[in-house]
Coordinates of N, CA, C and O in Angstrom, one line a residue:
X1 N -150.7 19.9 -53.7 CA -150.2 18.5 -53.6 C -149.0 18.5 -52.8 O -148.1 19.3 -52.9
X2 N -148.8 17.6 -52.1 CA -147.7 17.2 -51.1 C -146.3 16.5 -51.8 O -146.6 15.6 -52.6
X3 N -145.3 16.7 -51.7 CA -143.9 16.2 -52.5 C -143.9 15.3 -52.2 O -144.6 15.1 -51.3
X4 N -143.0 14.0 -53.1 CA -142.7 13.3 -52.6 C -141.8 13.5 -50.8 O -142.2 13.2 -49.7
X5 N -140.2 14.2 -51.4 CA -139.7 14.4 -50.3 C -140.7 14.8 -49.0 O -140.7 13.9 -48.1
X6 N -141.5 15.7 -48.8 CA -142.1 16.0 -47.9 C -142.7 14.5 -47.1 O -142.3 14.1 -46.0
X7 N -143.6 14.1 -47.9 CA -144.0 12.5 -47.5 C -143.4 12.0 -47.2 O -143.8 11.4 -46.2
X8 N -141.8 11.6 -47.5 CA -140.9 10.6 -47.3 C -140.2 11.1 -45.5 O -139.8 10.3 -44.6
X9 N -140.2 12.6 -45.3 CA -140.0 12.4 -44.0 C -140.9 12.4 -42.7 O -140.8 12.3 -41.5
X10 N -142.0 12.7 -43.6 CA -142.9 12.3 -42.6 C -143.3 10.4 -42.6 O -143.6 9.9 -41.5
X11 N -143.2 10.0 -43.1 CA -143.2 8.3 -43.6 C -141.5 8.1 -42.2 O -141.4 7.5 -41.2
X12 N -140.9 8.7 -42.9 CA -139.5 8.1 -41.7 C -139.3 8.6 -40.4 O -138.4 8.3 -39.6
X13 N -140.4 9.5 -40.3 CA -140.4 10.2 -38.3 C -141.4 8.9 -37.5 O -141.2 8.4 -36.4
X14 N -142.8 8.6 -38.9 CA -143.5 7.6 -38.4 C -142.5 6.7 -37.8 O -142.2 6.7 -36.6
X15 N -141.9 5.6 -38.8 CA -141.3 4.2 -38.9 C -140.3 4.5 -37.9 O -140.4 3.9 -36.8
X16 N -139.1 5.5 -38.0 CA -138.3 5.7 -36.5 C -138.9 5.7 -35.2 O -138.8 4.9 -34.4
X17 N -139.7 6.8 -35.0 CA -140.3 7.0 -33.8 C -140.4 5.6 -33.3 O -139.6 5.1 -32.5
X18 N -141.7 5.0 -33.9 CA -142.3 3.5 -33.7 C -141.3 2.3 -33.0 O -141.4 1.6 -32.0
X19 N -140.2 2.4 -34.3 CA -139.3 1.3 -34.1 C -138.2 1.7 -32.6 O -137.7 0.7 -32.0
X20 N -138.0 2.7 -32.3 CA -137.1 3.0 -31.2 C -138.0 3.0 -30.1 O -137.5 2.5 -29.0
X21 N -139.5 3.7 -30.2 CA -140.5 2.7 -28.9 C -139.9 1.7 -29.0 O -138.9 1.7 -28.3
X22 N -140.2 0.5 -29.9 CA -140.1 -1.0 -29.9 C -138.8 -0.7 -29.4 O -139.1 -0.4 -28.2
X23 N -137.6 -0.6 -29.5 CA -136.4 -1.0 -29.2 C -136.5 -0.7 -27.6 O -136.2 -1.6 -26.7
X24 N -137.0 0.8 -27.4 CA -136.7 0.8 -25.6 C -137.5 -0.6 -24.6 O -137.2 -1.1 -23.6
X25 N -138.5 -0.8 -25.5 CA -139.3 -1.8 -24.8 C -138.7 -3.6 -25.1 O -138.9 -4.6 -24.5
X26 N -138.0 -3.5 -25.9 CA -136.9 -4.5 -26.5 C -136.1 -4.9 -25.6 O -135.8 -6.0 -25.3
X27 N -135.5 -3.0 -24.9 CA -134.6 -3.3 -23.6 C -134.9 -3.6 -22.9 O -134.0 -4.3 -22.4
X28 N -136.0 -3.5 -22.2 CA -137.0 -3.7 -20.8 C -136.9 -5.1 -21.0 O -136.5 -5.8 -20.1
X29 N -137.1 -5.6 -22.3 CA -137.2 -7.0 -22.1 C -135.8 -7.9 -21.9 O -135.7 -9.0 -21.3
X30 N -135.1 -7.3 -22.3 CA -133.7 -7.7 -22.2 C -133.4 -7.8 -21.0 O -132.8 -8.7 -20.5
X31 N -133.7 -6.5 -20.3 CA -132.9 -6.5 -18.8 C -134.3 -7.2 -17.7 O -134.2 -7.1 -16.5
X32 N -135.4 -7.8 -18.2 CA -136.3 -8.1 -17.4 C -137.1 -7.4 -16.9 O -137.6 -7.6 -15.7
X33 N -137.3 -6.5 -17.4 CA -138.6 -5.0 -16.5 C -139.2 -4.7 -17.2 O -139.1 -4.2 -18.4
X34 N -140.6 -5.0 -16.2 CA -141.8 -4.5 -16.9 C -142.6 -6.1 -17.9 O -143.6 -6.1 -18.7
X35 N -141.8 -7.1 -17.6 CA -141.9 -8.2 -19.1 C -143.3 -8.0 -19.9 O -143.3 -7.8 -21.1
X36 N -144.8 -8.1 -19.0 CA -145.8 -8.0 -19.3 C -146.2 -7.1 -20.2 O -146.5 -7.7 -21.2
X37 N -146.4 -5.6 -20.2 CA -146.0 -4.3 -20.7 C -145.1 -4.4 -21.6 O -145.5 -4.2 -22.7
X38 N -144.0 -4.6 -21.4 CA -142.5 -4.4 -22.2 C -143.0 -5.6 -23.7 O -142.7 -5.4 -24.9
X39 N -143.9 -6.8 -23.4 CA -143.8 -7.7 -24.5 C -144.7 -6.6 -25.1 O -143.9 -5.9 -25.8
X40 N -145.8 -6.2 -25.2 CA -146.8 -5.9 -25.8 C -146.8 -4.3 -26.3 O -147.7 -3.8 -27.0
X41 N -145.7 -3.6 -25.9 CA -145.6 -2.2 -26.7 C -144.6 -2.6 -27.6 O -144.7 -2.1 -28.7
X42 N -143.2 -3.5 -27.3 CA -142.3 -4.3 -28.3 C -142.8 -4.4 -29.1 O -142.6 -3.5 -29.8
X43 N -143.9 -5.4 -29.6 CA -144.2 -5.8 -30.4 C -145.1 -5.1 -31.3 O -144.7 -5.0 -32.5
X44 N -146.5 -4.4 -30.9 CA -147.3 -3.6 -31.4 C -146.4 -2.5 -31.8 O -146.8 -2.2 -32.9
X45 N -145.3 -1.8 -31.3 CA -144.6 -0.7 -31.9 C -143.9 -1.1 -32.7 O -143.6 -0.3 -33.6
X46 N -143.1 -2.6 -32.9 CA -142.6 -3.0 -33.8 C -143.6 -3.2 -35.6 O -143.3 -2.7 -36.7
X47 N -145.0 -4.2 -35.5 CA -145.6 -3.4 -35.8 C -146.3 -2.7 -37.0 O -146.5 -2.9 -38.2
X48 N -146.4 -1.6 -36.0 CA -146.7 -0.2 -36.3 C -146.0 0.2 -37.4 O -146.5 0.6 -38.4
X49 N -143.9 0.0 -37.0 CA -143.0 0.9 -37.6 C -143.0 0.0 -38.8 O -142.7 0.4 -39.9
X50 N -143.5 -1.8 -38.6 CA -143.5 -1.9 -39.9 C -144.6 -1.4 -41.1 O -144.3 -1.2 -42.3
X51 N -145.9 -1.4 -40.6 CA -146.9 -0.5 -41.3 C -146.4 0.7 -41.9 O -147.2 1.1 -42.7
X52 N -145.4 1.3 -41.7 CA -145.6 3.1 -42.1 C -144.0 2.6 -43.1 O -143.7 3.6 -43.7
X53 N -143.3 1.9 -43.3 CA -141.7 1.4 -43.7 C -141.9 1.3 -44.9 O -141.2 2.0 -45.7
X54 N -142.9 0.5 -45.4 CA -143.0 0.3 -47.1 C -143.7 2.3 -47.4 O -143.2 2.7 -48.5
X55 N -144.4 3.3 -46.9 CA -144.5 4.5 -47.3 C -142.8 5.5 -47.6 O -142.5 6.3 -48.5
X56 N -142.0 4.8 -46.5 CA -140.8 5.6 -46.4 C -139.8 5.1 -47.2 O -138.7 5.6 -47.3
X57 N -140.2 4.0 -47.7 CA -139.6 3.4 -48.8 C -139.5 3.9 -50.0 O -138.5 4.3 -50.7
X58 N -141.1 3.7 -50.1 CA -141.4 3.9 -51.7 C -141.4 5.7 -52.0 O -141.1 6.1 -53.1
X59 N -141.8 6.4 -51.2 CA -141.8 7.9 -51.0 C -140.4 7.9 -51.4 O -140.0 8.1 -52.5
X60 N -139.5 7.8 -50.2 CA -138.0 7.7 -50.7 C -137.3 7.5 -51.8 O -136.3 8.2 -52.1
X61 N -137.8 6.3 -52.7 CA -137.7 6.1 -54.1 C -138.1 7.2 -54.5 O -137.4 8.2 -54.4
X62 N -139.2 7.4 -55.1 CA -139.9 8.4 -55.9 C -139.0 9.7 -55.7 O -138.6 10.3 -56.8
X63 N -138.4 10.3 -54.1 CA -138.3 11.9 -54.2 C -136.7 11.5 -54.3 O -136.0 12.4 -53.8
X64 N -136.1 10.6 -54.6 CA -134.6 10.5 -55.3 C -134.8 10.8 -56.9 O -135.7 10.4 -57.5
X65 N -133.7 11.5 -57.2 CA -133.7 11.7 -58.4 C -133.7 10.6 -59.4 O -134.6 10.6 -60.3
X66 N -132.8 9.9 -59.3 CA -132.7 8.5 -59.5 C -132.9 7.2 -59.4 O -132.6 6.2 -60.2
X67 N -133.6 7.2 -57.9 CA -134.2 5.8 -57.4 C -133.4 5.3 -56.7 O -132.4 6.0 -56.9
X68 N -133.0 4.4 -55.7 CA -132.0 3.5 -55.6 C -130.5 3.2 -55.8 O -129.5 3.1 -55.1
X69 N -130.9 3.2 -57.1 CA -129.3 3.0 -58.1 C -128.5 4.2 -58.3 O -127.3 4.1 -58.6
X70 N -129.2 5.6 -57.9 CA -128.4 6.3 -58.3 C -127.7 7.1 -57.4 O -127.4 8.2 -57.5
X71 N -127.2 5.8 -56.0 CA -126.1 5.9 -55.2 C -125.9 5.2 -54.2 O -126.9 4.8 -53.5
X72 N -124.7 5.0 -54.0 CA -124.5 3.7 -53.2 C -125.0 3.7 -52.0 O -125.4 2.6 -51.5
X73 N -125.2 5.1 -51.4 CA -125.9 5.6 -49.8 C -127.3 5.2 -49.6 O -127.7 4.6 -48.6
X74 N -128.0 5.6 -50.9 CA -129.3 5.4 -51.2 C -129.5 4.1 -51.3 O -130.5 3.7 -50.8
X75 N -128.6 2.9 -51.9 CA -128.8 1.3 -52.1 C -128.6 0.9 -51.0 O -129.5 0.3 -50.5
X76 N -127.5 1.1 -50.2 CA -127.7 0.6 -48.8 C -128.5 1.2 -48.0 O -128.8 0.4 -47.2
X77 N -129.2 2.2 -47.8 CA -130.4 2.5 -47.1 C -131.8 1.7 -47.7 O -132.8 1.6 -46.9
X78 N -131.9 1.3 -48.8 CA -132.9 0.4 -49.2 C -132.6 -0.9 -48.7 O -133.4 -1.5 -48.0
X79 N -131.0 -1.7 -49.1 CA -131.3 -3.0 -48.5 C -131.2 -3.1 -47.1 O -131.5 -4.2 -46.6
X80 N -130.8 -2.0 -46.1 CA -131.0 -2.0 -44.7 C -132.0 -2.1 -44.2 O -132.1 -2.8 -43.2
X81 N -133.3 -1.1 -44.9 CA -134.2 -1.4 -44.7 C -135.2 -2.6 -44.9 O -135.9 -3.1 -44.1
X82 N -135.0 -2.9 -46.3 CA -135.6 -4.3 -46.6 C -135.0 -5.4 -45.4 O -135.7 -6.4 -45.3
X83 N -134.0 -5.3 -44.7 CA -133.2 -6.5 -43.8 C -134.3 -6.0 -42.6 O -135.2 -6.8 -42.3
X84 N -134.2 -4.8 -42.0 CA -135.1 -4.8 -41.0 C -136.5 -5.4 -41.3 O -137.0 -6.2 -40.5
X85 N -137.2 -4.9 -42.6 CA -138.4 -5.8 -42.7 C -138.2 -6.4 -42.4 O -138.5 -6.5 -41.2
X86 N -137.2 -7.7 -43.1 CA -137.3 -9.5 -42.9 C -137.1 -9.6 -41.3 O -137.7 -10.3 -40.5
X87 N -136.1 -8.8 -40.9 CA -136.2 -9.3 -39.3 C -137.1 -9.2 -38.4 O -137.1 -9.9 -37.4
X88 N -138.0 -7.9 -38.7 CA -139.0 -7.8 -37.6 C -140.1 -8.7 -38.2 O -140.5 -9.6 -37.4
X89 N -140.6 -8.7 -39.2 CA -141.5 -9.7 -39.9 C -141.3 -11.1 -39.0 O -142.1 -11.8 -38.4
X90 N -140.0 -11.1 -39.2 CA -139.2 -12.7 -38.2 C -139.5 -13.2 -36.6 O -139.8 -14.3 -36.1
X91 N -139.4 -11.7 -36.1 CA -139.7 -11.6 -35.0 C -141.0 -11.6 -34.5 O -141.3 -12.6 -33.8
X92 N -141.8 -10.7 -34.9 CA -143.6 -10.8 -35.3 C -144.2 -12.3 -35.5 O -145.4 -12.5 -35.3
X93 N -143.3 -13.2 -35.9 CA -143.9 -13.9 -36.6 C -143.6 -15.6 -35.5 O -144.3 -16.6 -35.3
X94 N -142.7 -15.4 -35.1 CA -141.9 -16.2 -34.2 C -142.9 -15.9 -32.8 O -143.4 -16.9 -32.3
X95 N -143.1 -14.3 -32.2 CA -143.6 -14.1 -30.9 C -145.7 -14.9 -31.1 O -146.4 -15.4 -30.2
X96 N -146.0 -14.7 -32.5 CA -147.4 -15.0 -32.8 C -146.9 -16.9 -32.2 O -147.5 -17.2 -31.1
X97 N -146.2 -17.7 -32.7 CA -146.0 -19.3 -32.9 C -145.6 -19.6 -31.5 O -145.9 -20.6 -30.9
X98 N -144.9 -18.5 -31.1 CA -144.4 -18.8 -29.7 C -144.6 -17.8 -28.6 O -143.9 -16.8 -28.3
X99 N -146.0 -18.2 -27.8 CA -146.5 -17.0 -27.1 C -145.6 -17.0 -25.6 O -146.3 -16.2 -24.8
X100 N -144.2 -17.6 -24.9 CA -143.5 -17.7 -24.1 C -142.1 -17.1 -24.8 O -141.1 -17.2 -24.1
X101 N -142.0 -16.6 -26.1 CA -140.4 -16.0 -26.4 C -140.0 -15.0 -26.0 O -138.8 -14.8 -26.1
X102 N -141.0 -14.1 -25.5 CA -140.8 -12.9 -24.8 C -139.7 -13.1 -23.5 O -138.9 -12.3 -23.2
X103 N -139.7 -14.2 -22.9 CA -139.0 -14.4 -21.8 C -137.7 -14.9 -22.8 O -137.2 -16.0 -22.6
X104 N -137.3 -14.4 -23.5 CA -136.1 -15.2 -24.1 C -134.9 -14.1 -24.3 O -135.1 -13.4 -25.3
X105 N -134.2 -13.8 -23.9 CA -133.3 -12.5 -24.4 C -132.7 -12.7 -25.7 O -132.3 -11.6 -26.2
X106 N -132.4 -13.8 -26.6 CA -132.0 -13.6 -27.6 C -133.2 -13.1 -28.6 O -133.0 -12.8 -29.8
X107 N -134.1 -13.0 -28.3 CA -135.8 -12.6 -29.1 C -135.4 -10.8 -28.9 O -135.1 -9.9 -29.7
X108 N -135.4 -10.9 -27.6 CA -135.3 -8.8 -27.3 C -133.7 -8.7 -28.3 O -133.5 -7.6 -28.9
X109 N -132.9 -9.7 -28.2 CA -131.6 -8.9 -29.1 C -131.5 -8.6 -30.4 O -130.7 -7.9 -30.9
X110 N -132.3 -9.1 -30.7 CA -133.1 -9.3 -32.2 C -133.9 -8.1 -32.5 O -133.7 -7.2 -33.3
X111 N -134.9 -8.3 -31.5 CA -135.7 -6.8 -31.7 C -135.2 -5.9 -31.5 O -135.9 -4.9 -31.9
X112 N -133.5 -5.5 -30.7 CA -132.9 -4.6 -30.8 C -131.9 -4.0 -32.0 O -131.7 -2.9 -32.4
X113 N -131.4 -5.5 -32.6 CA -131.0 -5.3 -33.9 C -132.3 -4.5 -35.0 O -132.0 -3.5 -35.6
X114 N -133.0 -4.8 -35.1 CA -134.2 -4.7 -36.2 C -134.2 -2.9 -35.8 O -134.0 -2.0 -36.6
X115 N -134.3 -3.0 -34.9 CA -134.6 -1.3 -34.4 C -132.6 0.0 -35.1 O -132.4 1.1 -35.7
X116 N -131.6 -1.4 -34.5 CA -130.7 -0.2 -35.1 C -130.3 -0.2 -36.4 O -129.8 0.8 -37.0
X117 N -130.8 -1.6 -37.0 CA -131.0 -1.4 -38.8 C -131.7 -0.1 -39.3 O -131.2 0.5 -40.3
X118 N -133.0 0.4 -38.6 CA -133.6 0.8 -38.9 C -132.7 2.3 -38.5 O -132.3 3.1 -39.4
X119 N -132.5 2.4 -37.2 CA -131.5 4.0 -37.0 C -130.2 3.9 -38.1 O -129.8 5.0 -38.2
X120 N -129.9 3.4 -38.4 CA -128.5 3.3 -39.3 C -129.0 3.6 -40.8 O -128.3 4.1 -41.7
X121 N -130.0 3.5 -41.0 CA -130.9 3.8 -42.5 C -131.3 5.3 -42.0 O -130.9 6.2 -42.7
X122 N -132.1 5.5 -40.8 CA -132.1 7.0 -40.9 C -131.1 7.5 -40.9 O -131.1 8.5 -41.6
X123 N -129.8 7.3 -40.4 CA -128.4 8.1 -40.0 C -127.6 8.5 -41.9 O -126.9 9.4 -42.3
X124 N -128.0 7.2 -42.4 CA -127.6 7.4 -44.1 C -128.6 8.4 -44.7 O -128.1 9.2 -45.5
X125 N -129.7 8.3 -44.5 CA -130.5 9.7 -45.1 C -130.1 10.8 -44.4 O -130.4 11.8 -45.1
X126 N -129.5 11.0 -43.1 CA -129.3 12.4 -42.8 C -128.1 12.8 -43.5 O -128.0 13.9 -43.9
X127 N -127.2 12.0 -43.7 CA -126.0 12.2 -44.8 C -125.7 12.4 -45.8 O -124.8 13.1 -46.2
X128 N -127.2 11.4 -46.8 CA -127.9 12.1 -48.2 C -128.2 13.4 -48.0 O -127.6 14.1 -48.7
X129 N -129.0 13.8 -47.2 CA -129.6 15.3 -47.6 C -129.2 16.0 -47.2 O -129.0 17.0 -47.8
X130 N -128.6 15.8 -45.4 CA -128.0 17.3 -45.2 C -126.3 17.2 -44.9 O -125.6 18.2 -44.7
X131 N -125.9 15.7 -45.0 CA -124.4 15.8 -44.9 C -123.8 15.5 -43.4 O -122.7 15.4 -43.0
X132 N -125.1 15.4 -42.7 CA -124.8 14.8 -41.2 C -125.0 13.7 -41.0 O -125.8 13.2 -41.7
X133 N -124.3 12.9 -39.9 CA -124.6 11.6 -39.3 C -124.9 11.0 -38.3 O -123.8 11.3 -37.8
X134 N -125.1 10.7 -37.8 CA -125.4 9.7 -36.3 C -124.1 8.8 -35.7 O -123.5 8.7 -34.7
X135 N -124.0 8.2 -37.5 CA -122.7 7.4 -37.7 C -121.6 7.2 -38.5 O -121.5 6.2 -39.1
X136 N -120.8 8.1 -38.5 CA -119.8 8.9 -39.1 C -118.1 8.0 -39.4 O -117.1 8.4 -39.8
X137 N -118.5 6.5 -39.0 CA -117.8 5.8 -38.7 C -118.0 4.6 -40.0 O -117.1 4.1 -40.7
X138 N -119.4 4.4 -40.1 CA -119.5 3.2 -41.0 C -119.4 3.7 -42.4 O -120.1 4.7 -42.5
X139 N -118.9 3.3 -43.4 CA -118.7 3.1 -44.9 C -119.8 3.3 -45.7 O -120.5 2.4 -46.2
X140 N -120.1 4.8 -46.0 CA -121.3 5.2 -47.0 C -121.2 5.1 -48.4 O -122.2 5.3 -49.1
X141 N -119.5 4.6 -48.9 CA -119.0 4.5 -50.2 C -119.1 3.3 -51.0 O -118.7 3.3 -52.1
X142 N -119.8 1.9 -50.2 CA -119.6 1.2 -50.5 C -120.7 0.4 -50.2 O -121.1 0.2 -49.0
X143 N -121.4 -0.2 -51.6 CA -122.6 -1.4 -51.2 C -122.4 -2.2 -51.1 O -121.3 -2.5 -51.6
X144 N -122.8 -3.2 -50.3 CA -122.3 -4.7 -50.6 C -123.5 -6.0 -50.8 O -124.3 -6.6 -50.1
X145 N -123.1 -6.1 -52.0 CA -125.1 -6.6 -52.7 C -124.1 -8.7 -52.4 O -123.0 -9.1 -52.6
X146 N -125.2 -9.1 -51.9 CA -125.0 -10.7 -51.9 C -125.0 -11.2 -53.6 O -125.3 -10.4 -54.5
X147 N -124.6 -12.4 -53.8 CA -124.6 -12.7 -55.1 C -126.0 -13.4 -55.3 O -126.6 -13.6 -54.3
X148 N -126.4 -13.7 -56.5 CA -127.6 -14.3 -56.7 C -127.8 -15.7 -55.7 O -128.7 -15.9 -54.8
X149 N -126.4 -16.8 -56.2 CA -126.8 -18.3 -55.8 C -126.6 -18.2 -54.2 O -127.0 -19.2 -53.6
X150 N -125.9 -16.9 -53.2 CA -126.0 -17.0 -51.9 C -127.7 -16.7 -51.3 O -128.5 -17.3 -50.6
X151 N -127.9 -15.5 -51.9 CA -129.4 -15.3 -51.7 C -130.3 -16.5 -51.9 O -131.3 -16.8 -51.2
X152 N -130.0 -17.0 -52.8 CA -130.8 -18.3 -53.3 C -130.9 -19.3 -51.7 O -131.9 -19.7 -51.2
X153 N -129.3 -19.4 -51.5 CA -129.1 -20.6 -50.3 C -129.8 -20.1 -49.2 O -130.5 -21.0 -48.7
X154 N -129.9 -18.9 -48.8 CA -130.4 -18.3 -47.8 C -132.0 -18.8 -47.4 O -132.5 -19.3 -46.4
X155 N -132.6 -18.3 -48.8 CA -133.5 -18.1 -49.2 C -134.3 -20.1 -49.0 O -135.1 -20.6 -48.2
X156 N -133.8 -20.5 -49.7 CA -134.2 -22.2 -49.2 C -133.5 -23.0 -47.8 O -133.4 -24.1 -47.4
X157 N -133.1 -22.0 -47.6 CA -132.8 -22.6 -45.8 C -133.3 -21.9 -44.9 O -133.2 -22.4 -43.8
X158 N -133.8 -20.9 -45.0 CA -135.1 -20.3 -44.1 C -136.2 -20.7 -44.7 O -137.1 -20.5 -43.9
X159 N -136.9 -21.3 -45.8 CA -138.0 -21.9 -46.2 C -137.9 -23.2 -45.4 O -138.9 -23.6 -44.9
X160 N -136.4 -24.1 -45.2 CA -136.7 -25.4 -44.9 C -136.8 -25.6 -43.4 O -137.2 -26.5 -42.7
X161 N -136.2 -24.1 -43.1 CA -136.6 -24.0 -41.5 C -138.1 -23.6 -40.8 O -138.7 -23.9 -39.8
X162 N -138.4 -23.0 -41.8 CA -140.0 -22.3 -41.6 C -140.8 -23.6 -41.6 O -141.8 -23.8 -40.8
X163 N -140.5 -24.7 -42.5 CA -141.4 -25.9 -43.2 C -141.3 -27.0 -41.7 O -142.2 -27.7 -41.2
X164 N -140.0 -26.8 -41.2 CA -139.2 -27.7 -40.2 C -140.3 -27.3 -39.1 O -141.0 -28.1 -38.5
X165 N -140.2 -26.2 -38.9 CA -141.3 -25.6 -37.8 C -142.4 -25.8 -37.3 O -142.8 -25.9 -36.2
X166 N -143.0 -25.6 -39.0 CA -144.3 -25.6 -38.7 C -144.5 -27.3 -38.6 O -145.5 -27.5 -37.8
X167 N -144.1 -28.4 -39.0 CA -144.1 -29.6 -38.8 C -144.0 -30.0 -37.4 O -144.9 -30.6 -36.9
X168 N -142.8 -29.8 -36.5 CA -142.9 -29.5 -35.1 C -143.9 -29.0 -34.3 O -143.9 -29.2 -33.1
X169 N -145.2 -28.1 -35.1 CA -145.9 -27.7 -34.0 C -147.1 -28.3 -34.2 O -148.2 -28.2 -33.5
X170 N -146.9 -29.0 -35.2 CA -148.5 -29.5 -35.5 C -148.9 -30.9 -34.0 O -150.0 -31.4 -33.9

């Protein structure tokens, strides 16, 4: 039988690899090269890395001793990752409604953020397990959880934006 740990880095070589395709093709789109090509491995690699994210997630849970909770490194690598979901989901979801966003650079800056959420979550697991970083600069000591009624506001002002939208395109 295979460990959790074991799964969980193979689950996080998938979702990295994937999402940093996406990002190089993010750049292409950014700097204008390639747009044709560049929209269509962006996106499909974006994706991809989100297909294999919920494995490196939940694998990840399981092969922590504790889950989540049982460190601050570990809770910010969960809600980093959950933010990259919501953003590439966003993005995915935006390029489907709007088949000309590709020509948009703030679309590729976006898909470039979604990509270093996701390196910044691997750079915190290499710090959990082996004590190295990528990013040796940002604050591994400290979570910083939104409160309920901000999440709340969030949460019904991207519903009323989503609702705003879809009324605009009908």
């Amino acid at each position: 039988m295979i460990s959790w740990s074991t799964l969980h880095v193979i689950g996080t070589e998938l979702v990295v690899g994937t999402f940093v395709l996406s990002g190089i093709a993010f750049l292409m789109l950014f700097l204008q090269k390639g747009i044709h090509s560049s929209d269509i491995v962006a996106h499909w690699a974006l994706f991809a890395g989100l297909m294999f994210t919920p494995l490196a997630i939940f694998s990840g849970i399981s092969a922590s001793p504790n889950g989540p909770e049982g460190s601050v490194m570990l809770f910010n690598k969960f809600l980093l990752s959950c933010a990259a979901v919501g953003l590439s989901v966003g993005l995915l979801w935006n390029r489907y409604q709007n088949q000309l966003i590709h020509m948009n650079r703030i679309h590729a800056l976006f898909g470039m953020a979604a990509v270093c959420l996701i390196l910044i979550t691997a750079s915190f697991g290499g710090m959990y397990a082996r004590g190295e970083s990528l990013t040796p600069f940002l604050p591994k000591d400290v979570a910083y959880v939104f409160p309920v009624w901000a999440s709340a506001i969030l949460l019904i002002t991207g519903l009323i934006m989503a609702g705003k939208s879809a009324i605009e395109h009908r």
